[in-house]
């Protein structure tokens, strides 16, 4: 009787050949590649973090496709690195040790808006800009359109990835942090099991725009900022909000560098207590100059550069429905800034 050849699991040539064969059978030849000319394109992301070329790239089109990939990877002990749009600032989708890069952005691009519940359901390939455009075609009232609480980040970023990784670390003082916008998620666990979370996972309930937090631990909370250790998120439902009629963006800096951090902290504490600030974000000179460069009406002069400090910058957005309401809010904002020593 012939001996059965045992293939060692992990990142070795023979095991990877079997993995590629199984993946092509499950997902389709067209959507699986181990060609170095294709995989080298996935050896890095938007960051400067150095990566390693993955051995395999897979382009799934559904939760079920992702399930198949993770089952095969789990069986053969091959690491999987999920990748959204690749526009992140932490090197999270860089394959540090090789393996399978799961490109979720090319084919997983479904998006739907429910006006009645004021919710949006997205797949990983939906970018922040596309999410805003899709929401803006729908209405909260006959004269008020909808929008997501998009964090202060590039329009090219996957909105699902950004929310899962607790991105946009500013405080949406009226709307909550990005994690508090999530109403439901679908996860594929490392062994291939599918886990549905939120109200839509219950029979005949659907999406409900309500606070998901309750007594005791929340499984959805465990998934946030877990860096993919709990699996792959393939679908997310988030809250939508009415688009304000008036909105203005402000940048505040300490009047003097002495005690600048304490002044900024005091300012943030006091302004959030007013409960009318839409968005608060800490920043630095790089973001300020990037914003200035995008606004032709603000010339970047030597005088401007001497005014900008190297740290302790606070970005704030306020909004309102009437000129009077907006004016009162802006006046309060300026008074608090002056009281805290910011300009």
Short mmCIF file of C-alpha atoms in Angstrom, two decimals:
data_model
loop_
_atom_site.label_atom_id
_atom_site.label_comp_id
_atom_site.label_asym_id
_atom_site.label_seq_id
_atom_site.Cartn_x
_atom_site.Cartn_y
_atom_site.Cartn_z
CA UNK A 1 0.00 0.00 0.00
CA UNK A 2 1.45 3.34 -1.09
CA UNK A 3 2.20 5.88 1.61
CA UNK A 4 0.02 8.99 1.71
CA UNK A 5 2.15 12.10 1.32
CA UNK A 6 1.63 14.52 4.20
CA UNK A 7 1.82 18.18 3.21
CA UNK A 8 3.10 20.47 5.92
CA UNK A 9 0.63 23.35 6.52
CA UNK A 10 1.76 26.97 6.39
CA UNK A 11 3.73 29.05 3.92
CA UNK A 12 5.51 26.39 1.95
CA UNK A 13 5.44 25.70 -1.79
CA UNK A 14 3.48 22.44 -1.80
CA UNK A 15 0.84 23.63 0.66
CA UNK A 16 0.34 26.88 -1.24
CA UNK A 17 -0.16 25.00 -4.52
CA UNK A 18 -3.03 23.09 -2.94
CA UNK A 19 -4.48 26.29 -1.46
CA UNK A 20 -4.42 28.06 -4.85
CA UNK A 21 -6.15 25.07 -6.50
CA UNK A 22 -8.90 25.01 -3.85
CA UNK A 23 -9.40 28.77 -3.98
CA UNK A 24 -9.79 28.75 -7.77
CA UNK A 25 -12.34 25.97 -7.51
CA UNK A 26 -14.27 27.90 -4.85
CA UNK A 27 -14.04 31.50 -6.16
CA UNK A 28 -13.16 31.08 -9.83
CA UNK A 29 -9.87 31.12 -11.77
CA UNK A 30 -10.33 34.77 -12.74
CA UNK A 31 -10.42 35.99 -9.13
CA UNK A 32 -7.44 34.13 -7.66
CA UNK A 33 -3.80 34.77 -8.57
CA UNK A 34 -0.37 33.67 -7.40
CA UNK A 35 1.36 35.43 -10.30
CA UNK A 36 4.18 37.59 -8.84
CA UNK A 37 3.34 40.40 -11.29
CA UNK A 38 -0.11 40.62 -9.64
CA UNK A 39 0.78 39.87 -6.03
CA UNK A 40 3.59 42.45 -5.93
CA UNK A 41 0.90 45.17 -6.27
CA UNK A 42 -0.38 44.10 -2.85
CA UNK A 43 2.95 44.26 -1.02
CA UNK A 44 2.18 47.69 0.42
CA UNK A 45 -0.60 50.17 1.06
CA UNK A 46 -0.97 53.94 1.28
CA UNK A 47 1.51 54.15 4.16
CA UNK A 48 5.31 54.09 4.07
CA UNK A 49 5.38 50.80 6.03
CA UNK A 50 7.49 48.21 4.21
CA UNK A 51 5.64 45.00 3.43
CA UNK A 52 6.24 41.57 1.97
CA UNK A 53 4.79 40.30 -1.28
CA UNK A 54 1.86 37.95 -0.54
CA UNK A 55 1.85 34.54 -2.17
CA UNK A 56 -1.83 34.73 -3.19
CA UNK A 57 -4.41 37.44 -3.94
CA UNK A 58 -8.15 36.74 -3.91
CA UNK A 59 -10.97 39.04 -5.04
CA UNK A 60 -14.21 37.82 -3.39
CA UNK A 61 -17.65 39.16 -4.39
CA UNK A 62 -19.75 38.17 -1.37
CA UNK A 63 -19.77 37.11 2.26
CA UNK A 64 -20.01 33.52 1.06
CA UNK A 65 -16.84 33.94 -1.04
CA UNK A 66 -15.00 35.30 2.01
CA UNK A 67 -16.30 32.35 4.01
CA UNK A 68 -14.82 29.91 1.47
CA UNK A 69 -11.45 31.68 1.54
CA UNK A 70 -11.20 31.67 5.33
CA UNK A 71 -12.22 28.01 5.58
CA UNK A 72 -9.46 27.00 3.17
CA UNK A 73 -6.90 29.28 4.84
CA UNK A 74 -7.88 27.98 8.28
CA UNK A 75 -7.50 24.36 7.18
CA UNK A 76 -4.07 24.96 5.66
CA UNK A 77 -2.85 27.46 8.30
CA UNK A 78 -2.16 30.26 5.82
CA UNK A 79 -2.47 33.86 7.13
CA UNK A 80 -5.11 36.13 5.58
CA UNK A 81 -4.78 39.91 5.34
CA UNK A 82 -8.08 41.69 4.52
CA UNK A 83 -7.71 44.84 2.43
CA UNK A 84 -10.32 47.52 1.79
CA UNK A 85 -9.38 50.42 -0.41
CA UNK A 86 -5.82 50.45 0.93
CA UNK A 87 -6.00 54.10 2.00
CA UNK A 88 -5.08 53.88 5.67
CA UNK A 89 -2.42 55.45 7.84
CA UNK A 90 -1.25 52.51 9.93
CA UNK A 91 -0.07 49.80 7.53
CA UNK A 92 -2.92 47.53 8.64
CA UNK A 93 -3.25 45.75 5.29
CA UNK A 94 0.47 45.26 4.66
CA UNK A 95 1.29 41.52 4.46
CA UNK A 96 4.15 41.44 6.96
CA UNK A 97 4.79 37.70 6.53
CA UNK A 98 3.11 36.96 3.22
CA UNK A 99 0.00 34.78 2.88
CA UNK A 100 -3.32 35.61 1.22
CA UNK A 101 -4.39 39.21 0.63
CA UNK A 102 -8.18 39.37 0.51
CA UNK A 103 -9.03 42.35 -1.74
CA UNK A 104 -12.50 43.38 -0.56
CA UNK A 105 -12.72 46.63 -2.54
CA UNK A 106 -12.87 45.54 -6.18
CA UNK A 107 -16.06 43.45 -6.20
CA UNK A 108 -17.75 43.99 -2.82
CA UNK A 109 -19.33 47.36 -3.63
CA UNK A 110 -23.02 46.99 -2.74
CA UNK A 111 -24.70 49.93 -1.03
CA UNK A 112 -28.31 50.53 0.00
CA UNK A 113 -30.13 53.33 1.83
CA UNK A 114 -33.30 52.97 3.90
CA UNK A 115 -34.98 56.38 4.22
CA UNK A 116 -37.55 55.18 6.75
CA UNK A 117 -34.97 53.96 9.30
CA UNK A 118 -32.37 56.53 8.15
CA UNK A 119 -29.71 53.83 7.72
CA UNK A 120 -27.18 52.80 5.11
CA UNK A 121 -25.78 49.32 4.50
CA UNK A 122 -22.38 49.09 2.80
CA UNK A 123 -19.81 46.52 1.75
CA UNK A 124 -16.04 47.08 2.19
CA UNK A 125 -15.48 48.57 -1.26
CA UNK A 126 -17.72 51.61 -0.63
CA UNK A 127 -15.58 54.72 -0.14
CA UNK A 128 -16.50 57.66 2.11
CA UNK A 129 -17.19 59.92 -0.87
CA UNK A 130 -19.49 57.35 -2.49
CA UNK A 131 -21.32 56.82 0.80
CA UNK A 132 -21.97 60.55 1.10
CA UNK A 133 -23.18 60.82 -2.50
CA UNK A 134 -25.53 57.84 -2.11
CA UNK A 135 -27.02 59.15 1.14
CA UNK A 136 -27.43 62.65 -0.30
CA UNK A 137 -29.88 61.32 -2.91
CA UNK A 138 -32.31 60.41 -0.12
CA UNK A 139 -34.33 62.55 2.26
CA UNK A 140 -35.10 62.78 5.97
CA UNK A 141 -37.90 65.24 5.13
CA UNK A 142 -39.15 66.69 1.88
CA UNK A 143 -36.50 69.44 2.04
CA UNK A 144 -33.73 67.77 4.08
CA UNK A 145 -31.30 65.28 2.57
CA UNK A 146 -29.40 62.58 4.45
CA UNK A 147 -25.70 62.06 5.08
CA UNK A 148 -23.49 59.70 7.11
CA UNK A 149 -21.38 61.06 9.95
CA UNK A 150 -18.25 60.72 7.84
CA UNK A 151 -15.05 61.15 9.86
CA UNK A 152 -12.47 63.69 8.80
CA UNK A 153 -10.57 61.52 6.35
CA UNK A 154 -10.03 61.10 2.62
CA UNK A 155 -12.96 60.34 0.35
CA UNK A 156 -11.00 57.35 -0.99
CA UNK A 157 -11.09 55.55 2.36
CA UNK A 158 -13.47 52.60 2.83
CA UNK A 159 -16.18 53.81 5.19
CA UNK A 160 -16.63 50.28 6.57
CA UNK A 161 -12.93 49.88 7.28
CA UNK A 162 -12.76 53.34 8.84
CA UNK A 163 -15.61 52.62 11.24
CA UNK A 164 -14.34 49.14 12.15
CA UNK A 165 -10.87 50.50 12.94
CA UNK A 166 -12.33 53.42 14.96
CA UNK A 167 -10.93 55.80 12.39
CA UNK A 168 -11.59 59.52 12.28
CA UNK A 169 -10.57 59.82 15.90
CA UNK A 170 -12.36 63.12 16.29
CA UNK A 171 -15.36 63.43 18.50
CA UNK A 172 -18.66 63.92 16.75
CA UNK A 173 -20.06 65.67 19.79
CA UNK A 174 -23.66 65.51 18.57
CA UNK A 175 -23.48 62.20 16.72
CA UNK A 176 -21.07 60.08 18.76
CA UNK A 177 -17.85 58.32 17.84
CA UNK A 178 -17.64 56.28 14.64
CA UNK A 179 -18.26 53.04 16.55
CA UNK A 180 -21.52 54.49 17.89
CA UNK A 181 -22.79 54.93 14.32
CA UNK A 182 -22.78 51.17 13.70
CA UNK A 183 -26.16 49.44 13.90
CA UNK A 184 -25.27 46.04 12.47
CA UNK A 185 -22.40 44.01 11.04
CA UNK A 186 -21.71 40.72 9.28
CA UNK A 187 -18.43 39.02 10.18
CA UNK A 188 -16.77 35.91 8.83
CA UNK A 189 -14.83 34.34 11.69
CA UNK A 190 -11.36 32.81 11.16
CA UNK A 191 -12.81 29.27 10.88
CA UNK A 192 -15.38 30.39 8.27
CA UNK A 193 -18.44 30.71 10.51
CA UNK A 194 -20.68 33.70 9.76
CA UNK A 195 -21.66 35.98 12.64
CA UNK A 196 -24.43 38.57 12.21
CA UNK A 197 -24.75 41.35 14.77
CA UNK A 198 -27.32 44.09 15.36
CA UNK A 199 -31.08 44.33 15.01
CA UNK A 200 -31.12 43.10 11.41
CA UNK A 201 -29.79 39.73 12.61
CA UNK A 202 -33.12 39.12 14.37
CA UNK A 203 -35.98 37.59 12.34
CA UNK A 204 -38.49 40.10 10.91
CA UNK A 205 -36.88 43.11 12.63
CA UNK A 206 -34.77 44.87 10.01
CA UNK A 207 -32.59 47.91 10.60
CA UNK A 208 -33.52 50.11 13.57
CA UNK A 209 -31.78 53.44 14.02
CA UNK A 210 -31.20 53.26 17.75
CA UNK A 211 -28.33 53.13 20.20
CA UNK A 212 -26.84 49.64 20.09
CA UNK A 213 -25.35 49.91 23.56
CA UNK A 214 -27.06 48.12 26.41
CA UNK A 215 -26.25 46.55 29.78
CA UNK A 216 -23.24 44.24 29.83
CA UNK A 217 -20.58 43.56 27.18
CA UNK A 218 -21.42 44.06 23.50
CA UNK A 219 -20.03 41.74 20.84
CA UNK A 220 -20.09 44.59 18.31
CA UNK A 221 -17.91 46.62 20.65
CA UNK A 222 -15.41 43.75 20.83
CA UNK A 223 -15.05 43.85 17.04
CA UNK A 224 -14.14 47.53 16.88
CA UNK A 225 -10.43 48.26 16.50
CA UNK A 226 -9.55 44.57 16.83
CA UNK A 227 -7.24 44.81 13.78
CA UNK A 228 -8.86 41.85 12.04
CA UNK A 229 -8.09 39.35 14.81
CA UNK A 230 -11.76 38.35 15.09
CA UNK A 231 -12.28 37.80 11.38
CA UNK A 232 -13.36 39.80 8.33
CA UNK A 233 -16.24 42.30 8.29
CA UNK A 234 -18.14 41.97 5.00
CA UNK A 235 -21.16 44.22 5.59
CA UNK A 236 -22.09 47.09 7.90
CA UNK A 237 -25.22 49.12 8.60
CA UNK A 238 -24.66 52.66 9.89
CA UNK A 239 -26.77 55.61 10.99
CA UNK A 240 -27.63 58.49 8.68
CA UNK A 241 -28.37 62.05 9.78
CA UNK A 242 -30.16 65.07 8.31
CA UNK A 243 -27.87 67.34 6.31
CA UNK A 244 -27.67 70.74 8.09
CA UNK A 245 -28.54 73.79 6.01
CA UNK A 246 -25.60 75.82 7.35
CA UNK A 247 -22.18 74.49 8.27
CA UNK A 248 -18.79 76.06 8.99
CA UNK A 249 -15.32 74.72 9.64
CA UNK A 250 -13.01 76.39 12.20
CA UNK A 251 -9.35 75.95 13.12
CA UNK A 252 -8.21 77.04 16.60
CA UNK A 253 -4.67 77.36 17.96
CA UNK A 254 -3.33 78.55 21.35
CA UNK A 255 -2.56 82.27 21.42
CA UNK A 256 0.81 81.48 23.05
CA UNK A 257 2.76 78.18 23.08
CA UNK A 258 3.07 78.13 26.87
CA UNK A 259 0.58 75.65 28.29
CA UNK A 260 -0.88 75.06 24.84
CA UNK A 261 -1.94 71.47 25.49
CA UNK A 262 -3.75 72.36 28.72
CA UNK A 263 -5.53 75.21 26.95
CA UNK A 264 -6.65 72.89 24.16
CA UNK A 265 -7.93 70.25 26.59
CA UNK A 266 -9.84 72.89 28.56
CA UNK A 267 -11.34 74.22 25.33
CA UNK A 268 -12.49 70.77 24.16
CA UNK A 269 -14.02 69.99 27.55
CA UNK A 270 -15.98 73.24 27.67
CA UNK A 271 -17.16 73.22 24.06
CA UNK A 272 -18.41 69.63 24.19
CA UNK A 273 -20.54 70.52 27.20
CA UNK A 274 -22.50 72.91 24.96
CA UNK A 275 -23.74 69.99 22.82
CA UNK A 276 -23.94 71.93 19.55
CA UNK A 277 -20.57 71.10 18.00
CA UNK A 278 -20.90 68.64 15.13
CA UNK A 279 -17.27 67.61 14.98
CA UNK A 280 -14.04 68.07 16.94
CA UNK A 281 -10.64 66.86 15.77
CA UNK A 282 -7.11 67.34 17.01
CA UNK A 283 -4.60 68.05 14.27
CA UNK A 284 -1.17 69.23 13.20
CA UNK A 285 0.45 71.59 10.72
CA UNK A 286 0.47 68.96 7.95
CA UNK A 287 -3.33 68.72 7.84
CA UNK A 288 -3.67 72.49 8.08
CA UNK A 289 -1.40 73.01 5.06
CA UNK A 290 -3.20 70.27 3.13
CA UNK A 291 -6.51 72.05 3.75
CA UNK A 292 -5.04 75.42 2.87
CA UNK A 293 -3.63 73.99 -0.38
CA UNK A 294 -7.12 72.82 -1.35
CA UNK A 295 -8.54 76.34 -0.89
CA UNK A 296 -7.29 78.79 -3.54
CA UNK A 297 -8.65 81.70 -1.51
CA UNK A 298 -6.03 80.98 1.22
CA UNK A 299 -2.55 81.71 -0.21
CA UNK A 300 0.25 79.89 1.64
CA UNK A 301 2.55 82.78 2.45
CA UNK A 302 5.49 83.19 4.82
CA UNK A 303 3.23 85.24 7.07
CA UNK A 304 0.70 82.40 7.24
CA UNK A 305 3.40 79.86 8.07
CA UNK A 306 4.71 81.96 10.94
CA UNK A 307 1.21 82.05 12.44
CA UNK A 308 0.74 78.27 12.43
CA UNK A 309 2.07 76.43 15.51
CA UNK A 310 3.72 73.03 15.22
CA UNK A 311 1.17 71.38 17.54
CA UNK A 312 -2.09 71.80 19.44
CA UNK A 313 -4.45 72.54 16.58
CA UNK A 314 -8.18 71.96 17.07
CA UNK A 315 -10.60 71.58 14.14
CA UNK A 316 -14.27 72.22 14.90
CA UNK A 317 -17.41 72.10 12.77
CA UNK A 318 -20.64 73.74 13.84
CA UNK A 319 -23.96 73.66 11.99
CA UNK A 320 -27.44 75.14 12.16
CA UNK A 321 -30.76 75.36 10.36
CA UNK A 322 -31.26 79.15 10.54
CA UNK A 323 -28.94 82.14 10.33
CA UNK A 324 -29.92 83.18 13.87
CA UNK A 325 -29.24 79.74 15.36
CA UNK A 326 -25.92 79.49 13.56
CA UNK A 327 -24.86 82.99 14.63
CA UNK A 328 -25.59 82.29 18.30
CA UNK A 329 -23.62 79.05 18.21
CA UNK A 330 -20.64 80.67 16.53
CA UNK A 331 -20.66 83.49 19.07
CA UNK A 332 -20.61 81.02 21.98
CA UNK A 333 -17.80 79.10 20.27
CA UNK A 334 -15.67 82.22 19.94
CA UNK A 335 -16.33 83.30 23.54
CA UNK A 336 -15.19 79.91 24.90
CA UNK A 337 -12.10 79.97 22.67
CA UNK A 338 -11.11 83.40 23.97
CA UNK A 339 -11.75 82.32 27.56
CA UNK A 340 -9.43 79.32 27.09
CA UNK A 341 -6.69 81.31 25.36
CA UNK A 342 -7.23 80.08 21.81
CA UNK A 343 -7.56 82.09 18.63
#
